[in-house]
Coordinates of C-alpha atoms and ligand atoms in Angstrom, one line a residue:
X1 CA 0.9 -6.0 23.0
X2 CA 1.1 -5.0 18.9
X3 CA -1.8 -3.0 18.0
X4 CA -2.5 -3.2 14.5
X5 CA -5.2 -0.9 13.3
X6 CA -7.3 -2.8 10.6
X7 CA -7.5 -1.3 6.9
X8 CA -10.7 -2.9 5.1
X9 CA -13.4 -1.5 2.4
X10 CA -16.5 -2.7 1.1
X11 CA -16.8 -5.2 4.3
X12 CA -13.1 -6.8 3.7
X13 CA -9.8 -6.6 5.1
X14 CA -7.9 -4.9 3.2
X15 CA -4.0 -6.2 1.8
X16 CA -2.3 -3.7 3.9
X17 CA -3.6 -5.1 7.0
X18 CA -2.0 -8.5 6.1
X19 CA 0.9 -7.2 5.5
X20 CA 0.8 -5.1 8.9
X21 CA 0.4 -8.5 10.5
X22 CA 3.7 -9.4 8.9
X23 CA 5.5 -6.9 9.9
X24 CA 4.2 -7.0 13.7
X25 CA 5.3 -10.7 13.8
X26 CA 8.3 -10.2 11.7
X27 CA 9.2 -7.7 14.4
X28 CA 9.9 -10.0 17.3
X29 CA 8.7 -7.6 19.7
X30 CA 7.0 -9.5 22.3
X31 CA 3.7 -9.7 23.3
X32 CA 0.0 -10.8 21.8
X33 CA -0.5 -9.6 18.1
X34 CA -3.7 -7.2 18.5
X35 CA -6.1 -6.3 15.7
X36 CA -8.0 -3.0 16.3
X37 CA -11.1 -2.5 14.0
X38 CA -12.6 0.7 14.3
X39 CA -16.1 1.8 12.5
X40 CA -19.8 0.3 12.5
X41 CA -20.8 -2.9 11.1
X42 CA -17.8 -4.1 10.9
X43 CA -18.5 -8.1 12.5
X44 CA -17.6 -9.5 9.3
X45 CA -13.9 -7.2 9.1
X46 CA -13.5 -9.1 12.8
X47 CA -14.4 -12.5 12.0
X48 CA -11.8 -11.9 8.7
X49 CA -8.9 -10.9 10.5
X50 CA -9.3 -13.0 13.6
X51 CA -7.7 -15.9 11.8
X52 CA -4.6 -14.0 11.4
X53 CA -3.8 -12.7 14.7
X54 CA -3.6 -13.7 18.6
X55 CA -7.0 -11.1 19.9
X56 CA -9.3 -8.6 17.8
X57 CA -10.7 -5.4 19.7
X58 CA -13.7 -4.4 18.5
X59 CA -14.5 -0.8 18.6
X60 CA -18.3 -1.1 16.6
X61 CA -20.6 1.9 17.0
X62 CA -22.6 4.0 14.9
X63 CA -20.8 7.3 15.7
X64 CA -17.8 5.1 13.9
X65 CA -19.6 5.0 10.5
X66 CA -17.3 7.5 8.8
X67 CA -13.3 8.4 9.0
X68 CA -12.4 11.3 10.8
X69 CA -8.9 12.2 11.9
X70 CA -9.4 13.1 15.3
X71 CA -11.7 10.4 16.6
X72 CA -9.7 7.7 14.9
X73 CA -6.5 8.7 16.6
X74 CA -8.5 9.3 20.2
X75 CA -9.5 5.4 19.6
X76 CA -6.4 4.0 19.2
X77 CA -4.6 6.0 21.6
X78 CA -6.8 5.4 24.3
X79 CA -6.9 1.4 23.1
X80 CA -2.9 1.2 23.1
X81 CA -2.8 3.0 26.1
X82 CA -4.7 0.8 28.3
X83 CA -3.8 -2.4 26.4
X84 CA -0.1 -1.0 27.3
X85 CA 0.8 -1.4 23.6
X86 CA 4.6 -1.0 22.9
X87 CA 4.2 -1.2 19.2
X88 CA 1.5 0.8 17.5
X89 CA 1.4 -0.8 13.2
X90 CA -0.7 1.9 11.4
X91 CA -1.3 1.5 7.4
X92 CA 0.5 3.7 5.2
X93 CA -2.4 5.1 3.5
X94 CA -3.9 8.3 2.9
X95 CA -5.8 8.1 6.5
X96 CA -3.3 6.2 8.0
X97 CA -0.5 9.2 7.1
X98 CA -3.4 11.8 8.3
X99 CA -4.0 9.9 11.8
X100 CA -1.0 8.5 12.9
X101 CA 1.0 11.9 13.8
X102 CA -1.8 12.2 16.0
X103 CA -1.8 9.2 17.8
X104 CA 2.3 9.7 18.3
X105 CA 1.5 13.0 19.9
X106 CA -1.1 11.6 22.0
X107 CA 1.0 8.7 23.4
X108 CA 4.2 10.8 23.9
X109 CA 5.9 8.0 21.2
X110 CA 8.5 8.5 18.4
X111 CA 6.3 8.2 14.5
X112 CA 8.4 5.8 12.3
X113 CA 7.1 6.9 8.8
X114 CA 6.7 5.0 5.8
X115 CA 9.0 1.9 7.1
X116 CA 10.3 -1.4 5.3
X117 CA 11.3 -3.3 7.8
X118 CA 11.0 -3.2 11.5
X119 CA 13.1 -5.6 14.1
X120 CA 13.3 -5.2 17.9
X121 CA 15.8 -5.9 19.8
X122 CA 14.8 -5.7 23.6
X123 CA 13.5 -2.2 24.4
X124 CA 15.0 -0.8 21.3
X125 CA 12.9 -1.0 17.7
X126 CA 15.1 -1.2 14.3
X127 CA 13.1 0.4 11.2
X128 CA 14.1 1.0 8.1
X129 CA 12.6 3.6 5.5
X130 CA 13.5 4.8 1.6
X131 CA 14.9 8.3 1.9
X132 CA 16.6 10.9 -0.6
X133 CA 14.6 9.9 -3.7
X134 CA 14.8 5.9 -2.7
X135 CA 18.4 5.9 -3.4
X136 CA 19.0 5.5 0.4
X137 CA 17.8 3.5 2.6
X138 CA 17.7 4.8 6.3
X139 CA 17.9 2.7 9.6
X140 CA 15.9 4.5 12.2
X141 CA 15.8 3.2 15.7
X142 CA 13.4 3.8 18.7
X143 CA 14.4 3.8 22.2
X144 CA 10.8 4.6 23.5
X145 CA 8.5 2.3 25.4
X146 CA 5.9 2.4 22.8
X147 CA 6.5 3.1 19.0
X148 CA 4.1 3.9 16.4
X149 CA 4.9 3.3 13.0
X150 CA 3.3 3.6 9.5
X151 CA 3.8 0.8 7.0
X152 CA 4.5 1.5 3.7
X153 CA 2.3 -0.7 1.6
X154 CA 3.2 -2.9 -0.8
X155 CA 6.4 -4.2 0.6
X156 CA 5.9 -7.1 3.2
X157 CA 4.2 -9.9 1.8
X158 CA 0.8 -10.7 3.0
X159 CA 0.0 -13.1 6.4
X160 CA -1.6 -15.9 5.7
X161 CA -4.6 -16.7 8.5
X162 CA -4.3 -19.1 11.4
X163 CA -6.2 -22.5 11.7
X164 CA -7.9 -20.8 14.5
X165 CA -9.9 -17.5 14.9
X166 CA -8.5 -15.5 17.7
X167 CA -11.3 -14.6 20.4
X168 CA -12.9 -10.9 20.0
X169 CA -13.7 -8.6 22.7
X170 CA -16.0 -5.4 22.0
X171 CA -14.7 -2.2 23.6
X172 CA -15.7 1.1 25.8
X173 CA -14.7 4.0 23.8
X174 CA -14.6 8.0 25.2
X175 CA -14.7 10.0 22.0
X176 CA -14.4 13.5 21.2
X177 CA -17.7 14.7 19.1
X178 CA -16.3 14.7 15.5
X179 CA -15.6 17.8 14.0
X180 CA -15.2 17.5 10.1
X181 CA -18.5 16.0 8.1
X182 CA -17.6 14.9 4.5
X183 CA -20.5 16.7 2.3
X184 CA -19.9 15.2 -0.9
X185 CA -17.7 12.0 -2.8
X186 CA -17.2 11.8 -6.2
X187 CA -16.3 8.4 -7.1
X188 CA -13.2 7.8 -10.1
X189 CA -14.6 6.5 -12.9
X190 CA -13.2 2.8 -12.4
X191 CA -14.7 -0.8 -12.6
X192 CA -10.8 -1.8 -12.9
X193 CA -9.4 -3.9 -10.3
X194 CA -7.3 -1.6 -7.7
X195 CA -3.7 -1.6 -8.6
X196 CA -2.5 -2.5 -4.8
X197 CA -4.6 -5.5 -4.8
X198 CA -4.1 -6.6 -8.4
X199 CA -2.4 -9.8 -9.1
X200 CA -1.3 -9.0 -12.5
X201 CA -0.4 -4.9 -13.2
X202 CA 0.2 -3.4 -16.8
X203 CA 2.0 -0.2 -16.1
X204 CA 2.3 2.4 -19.4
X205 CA 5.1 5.1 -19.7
X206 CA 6.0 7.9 -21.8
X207 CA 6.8 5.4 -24.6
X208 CA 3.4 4.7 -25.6
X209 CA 3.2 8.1 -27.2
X210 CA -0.2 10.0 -25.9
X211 CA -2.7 9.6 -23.9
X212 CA -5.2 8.0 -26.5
X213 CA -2.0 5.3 -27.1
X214 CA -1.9 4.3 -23.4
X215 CA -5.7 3.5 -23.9
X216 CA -4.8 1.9 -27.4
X217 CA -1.7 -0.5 -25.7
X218 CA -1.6 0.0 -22.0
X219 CA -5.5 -0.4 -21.2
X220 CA -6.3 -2.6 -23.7
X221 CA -3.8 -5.3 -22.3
X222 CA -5.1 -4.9 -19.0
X223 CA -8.4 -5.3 -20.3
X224 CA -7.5 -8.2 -21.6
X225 CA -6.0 -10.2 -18.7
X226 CA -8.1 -8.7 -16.2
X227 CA -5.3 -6.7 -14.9
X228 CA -5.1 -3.2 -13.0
X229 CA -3.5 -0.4 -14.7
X230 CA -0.2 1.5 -13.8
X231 CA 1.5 4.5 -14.8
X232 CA 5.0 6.3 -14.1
X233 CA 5.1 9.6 -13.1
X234 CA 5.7 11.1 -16.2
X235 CA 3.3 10.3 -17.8
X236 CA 1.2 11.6 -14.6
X237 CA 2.8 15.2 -15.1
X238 CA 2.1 15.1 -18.4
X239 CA -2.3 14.6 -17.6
X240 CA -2.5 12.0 -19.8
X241 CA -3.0 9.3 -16.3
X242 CA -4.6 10.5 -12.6
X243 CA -2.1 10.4 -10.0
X244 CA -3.8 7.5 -8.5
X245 CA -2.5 5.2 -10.9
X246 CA 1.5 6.6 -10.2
X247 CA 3.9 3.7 -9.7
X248 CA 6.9 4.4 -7.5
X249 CA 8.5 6.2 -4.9
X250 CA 6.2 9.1 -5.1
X251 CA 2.8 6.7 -6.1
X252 CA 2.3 3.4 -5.3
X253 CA 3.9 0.4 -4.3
X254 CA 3.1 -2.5 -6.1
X255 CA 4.2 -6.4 -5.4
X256 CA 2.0 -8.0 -7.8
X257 CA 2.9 -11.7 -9.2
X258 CA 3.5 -10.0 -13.1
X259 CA 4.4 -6.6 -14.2
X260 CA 4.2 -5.6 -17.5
X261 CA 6.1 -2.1 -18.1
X262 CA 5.2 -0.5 -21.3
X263 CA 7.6 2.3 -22.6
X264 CA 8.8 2.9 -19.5
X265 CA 13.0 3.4 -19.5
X266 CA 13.1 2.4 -15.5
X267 CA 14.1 5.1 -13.3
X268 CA 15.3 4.4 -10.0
X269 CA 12.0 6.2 -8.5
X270 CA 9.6 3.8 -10.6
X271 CA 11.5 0.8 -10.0
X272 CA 11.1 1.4 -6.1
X273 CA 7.4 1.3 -6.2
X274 CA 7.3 -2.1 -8.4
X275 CA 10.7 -3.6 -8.0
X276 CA 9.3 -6.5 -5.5
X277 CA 7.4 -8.1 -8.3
X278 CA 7.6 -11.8 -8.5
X279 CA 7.4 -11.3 -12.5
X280 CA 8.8 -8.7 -14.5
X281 CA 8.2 -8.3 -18.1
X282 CA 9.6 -5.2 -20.2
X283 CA 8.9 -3.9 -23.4
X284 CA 11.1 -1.2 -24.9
X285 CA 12.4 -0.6 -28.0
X286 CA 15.8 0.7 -25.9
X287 CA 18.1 -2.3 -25.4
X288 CA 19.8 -0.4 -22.9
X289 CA 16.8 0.8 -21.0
X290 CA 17.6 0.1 -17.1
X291 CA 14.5 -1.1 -16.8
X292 CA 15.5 -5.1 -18.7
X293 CA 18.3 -5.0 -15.8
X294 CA 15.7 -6.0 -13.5
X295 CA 13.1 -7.7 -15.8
X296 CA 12.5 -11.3 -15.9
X297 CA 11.4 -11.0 -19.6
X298 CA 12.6 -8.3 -22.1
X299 CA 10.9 -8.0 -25.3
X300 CA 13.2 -5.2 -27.4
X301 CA 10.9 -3.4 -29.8
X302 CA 8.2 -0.5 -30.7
X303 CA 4.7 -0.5 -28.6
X304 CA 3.6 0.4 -31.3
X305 CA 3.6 -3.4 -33.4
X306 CA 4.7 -5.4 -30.3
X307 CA 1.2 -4.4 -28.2
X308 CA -1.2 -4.8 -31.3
X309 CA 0.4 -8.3 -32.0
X310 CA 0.2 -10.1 -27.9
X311 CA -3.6 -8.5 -28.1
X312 CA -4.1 -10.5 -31.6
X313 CA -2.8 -13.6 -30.1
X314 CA -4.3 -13.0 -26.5
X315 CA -8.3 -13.0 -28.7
X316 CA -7.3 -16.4 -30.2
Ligands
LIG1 P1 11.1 8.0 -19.9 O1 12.2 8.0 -18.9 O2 11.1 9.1 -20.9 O3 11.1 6.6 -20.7 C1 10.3 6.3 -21.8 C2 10.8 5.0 -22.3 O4 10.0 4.6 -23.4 C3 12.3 5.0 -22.9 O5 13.0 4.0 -22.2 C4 12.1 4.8 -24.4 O6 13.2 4.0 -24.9 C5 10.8 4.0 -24.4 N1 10.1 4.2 -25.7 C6 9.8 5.4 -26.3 N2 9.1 5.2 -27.4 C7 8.9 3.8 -27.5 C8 8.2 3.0 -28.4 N3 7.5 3.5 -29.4 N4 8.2 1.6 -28.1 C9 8.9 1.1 -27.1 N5 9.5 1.9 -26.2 C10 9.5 3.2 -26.4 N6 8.7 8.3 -11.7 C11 7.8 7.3 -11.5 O7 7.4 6.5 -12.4 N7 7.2 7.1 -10.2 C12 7.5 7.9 -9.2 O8 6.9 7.7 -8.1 C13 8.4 8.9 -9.3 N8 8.8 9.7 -8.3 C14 9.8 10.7 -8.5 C15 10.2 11.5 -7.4 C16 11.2 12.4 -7.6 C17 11.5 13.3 -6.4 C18 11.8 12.6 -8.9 C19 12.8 13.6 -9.1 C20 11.4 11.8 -9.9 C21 10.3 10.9 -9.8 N9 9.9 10.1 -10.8 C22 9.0 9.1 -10.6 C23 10.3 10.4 -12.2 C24 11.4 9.5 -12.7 O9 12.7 10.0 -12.4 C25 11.3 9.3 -14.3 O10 11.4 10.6 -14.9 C26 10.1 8.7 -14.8 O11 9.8 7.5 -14.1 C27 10.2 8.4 -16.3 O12 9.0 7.9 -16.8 P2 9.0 7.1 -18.2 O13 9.7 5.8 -18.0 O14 7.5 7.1 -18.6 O15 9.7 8.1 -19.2

C-alpha cells in the first residue's frame, strides 16, 4: 500500500494532504492508496479524506491530542510496517520535515526530501527535487522495498474526492510515553487567510520602499480582495515581513489561481516558490525586470501611483 499521513488543522484536511494524494496516484506504484490520520477527535478529518482515497486508518486516541516527534514517527512506522507499505507520502511541513527522518530510520528506507515529482517503475521509485539554489533539478531514484518521501507543498495540484467514501478502520497503536510537552503558544497576529491555502496572493518586495509602504500597497490590496499576503526574501532580511510570509525556494511554495508581485525584480529563488501560478500579474517600474518574463500581466510603473490608483477603483 501508499501510506499517506494526513495534514489537517482546525478539524480540516489540510491542502497538502490533497496534494499528497496526487502525488501517491500520480506515482503508479501499486497497491491501495492509504490515508493515516493520527491525533484525537479527528472523525470529521476521516470522514473528509475518505472521499479521496481507497482506505483511511484511524489512529484516534487521547494520548494523540498533541504533535510530538517521536510518537508520530512510532505510529506510522509501526502502521506501514504491518500494512507492508512500499511508499510512505509525508507533508513537507515543519512537522513533517521533523518526523519523517525518523520514520526512514525506523523502517530501514531511503528519505526522499522535498520531492516534485515521484514515478515508479517496478521496484524502483523516480523522484525529483530542486537542488543548488532551485537552478537544478535532481532525479533521485530508490531501489528499496519501501520509500518514504516528503512532499514539497505547493507543487502538485490538489485531488479532487471520489463519489464514494472509502471504508475506515480504527487502529491498535504501541506507543512510546511522549517525551517533549509544549508549555506555551503564542499565536501570530493574523486574521489573514494563510498564504498556502489562499486563492488569490499579493506578494510585496523591496520595491515598495519600507515597511510602513508594504502596509500602505502590499496589505491594503490584499485587504481589499480578500487575499493572503506574500513577501520575498529580501524584504524578510530586512524585518520589515516575518519569515512566515517568505515566497520561494527558501519560504513557501505557492500555486494560487492569481499572483500579484509588487516591486519584486523576480529572482530565480522567488520565482520557484510561486512560478506555478495559474495567474501572474507584475508591477514594476523596471521594464526589464525578469519577473514580466513569466507574468501573464505586466503593468510598468511606480508602486507608488500604480497601487493607490487599482485601490481607488477597487472602492468604487
Ligand atoms: P530586488 O531584487 O531588489 O527587486 C526590487 C524590485 O523592485 C526591482 O525590480 C525594482 O525595479 C522594483 N522597484 C523598486 N522601486 C520600485 C517602485 N517604486 N515601483 C515599482 N517597482 C519598484 N528570495 C525570495 O524571494 N525567496 C526565497 O525563498 C529566496 N531564497 C534564497 C535562497 C538563497 C540561497 C539565496 C542566495 C537567495 C534567496 N533569495 C530568495 C533572494 C533572491 O535571490 C533575491 O535577492 C530576492 O528575491 C530579491 O527580492 P526583491 O525582488 O524584493 O528585491
Amino acid at each position: 500500500m501508499i501510506l499517506v499521513v494526513v495534514e489537517y488543522a482546525n478539524g480540516k484536511v489540510s491542502k497538502s494532504t490533497w496534494e499528497m494524494i496526487t502525488a501517491a496516484r500520480e506515482s503508479g506504484r501499486k497497491g491501495p492508496i492509504t490515508a493515516l490520520v493520527i491525533g484525537s477527535n479527528i472523525a470529521a478529518v476521516a470522514a473528509e479524506v475518505a472521499k479521496a482515497v481507497d482506505q483511511v486508518l484511524v489512529a484516534d486516541l487521547p494520548a494523540l491530542t498533541q504533535y510530538d516527534p517521536e510518537v508520530w514517527s512510532a505510529a506510522v512506522a509501526q502502521i506501514a510496517t504491518e500494512g507492508e507499505a512500499s511508499l510512505v507520502l509525508i507533508g513537507g511541513s515543519r512537522s513533517g520535515r521533523e518526523y519523517s527522518p525518523r520514520v526512514a530510520i525506523k523502517l530501514d528506507a531511503p528519505l526522499l526530501e522535498d520531492v516534485i515529482s515521484l514515478k515508479a517503475t517496478g521496484e524502483i521509485i523516480t523522484a525529483q527535487r530542486y537542488t543548488f539554489l532551485a537552478r537544478v533539478t535532481e532525479t533521485i531514484e530508490s531501489t528499496a522495498p519501501i520509500a518514504v518521501a516528503t512532499i514539497k507543498p505547493g507543487v502538485f495540484n490538489a485531488a479532487t474526492p471520489k463519489a464514494e467514501a472509502a471504508e475506515q478502520f480504527d487502529v491498535d497503536l504501541s506507543l512510546p510515553a511522549p517525551r517533549l510537552k509544549v508549555t506555551g503558544k503564542t499565536a501570530e497576529r493574523s486574521s489573514r487567510i494563510s498564504l498556502s491555502e489562499a486563492e488569490i496572493v499579493v506578494s510585496g518586495g523591496r520595491g515598495v520602499g519600507s515597511a510602513e509602504g508594504f502596509t500602505q500597497y502590499v496589505e491594503a490590496l490584499a485587504d481589499q480582495l480578500g487575499a493572503a499576503v506574500g513577501a520575498t526574501r529580501a524584504i524578510v532580511d530586512a524585518g520589515w515581513r516575518p519569515y512566515s510570509e517568505q515566497v520561494g525556494q527558501t519560504g513557501k511554495t505557492v500555486q494560487p489561481k492569481t499572483y500579484i508581485a509588487i516591486g519584486i525584480s523576480g529572482a530565480v529563488q522567488h520565482l520557484s516558490g510561486m512560478n506555478k501560478s495559474k495567474t501572474i500579474v507584475a508591477i514594476n517600474r523596471d521594464a526589464e525586470a525578469p519577473i514580466f518574463k513569466i507574468a501573464d500581466y505586466g503593468i510598468i510603473g511606480d508602486v507608488t501611483q500604480l497601487v493607490p490608483a487599482i485601490l481607488t477603483e477597487l472602492k468604487k
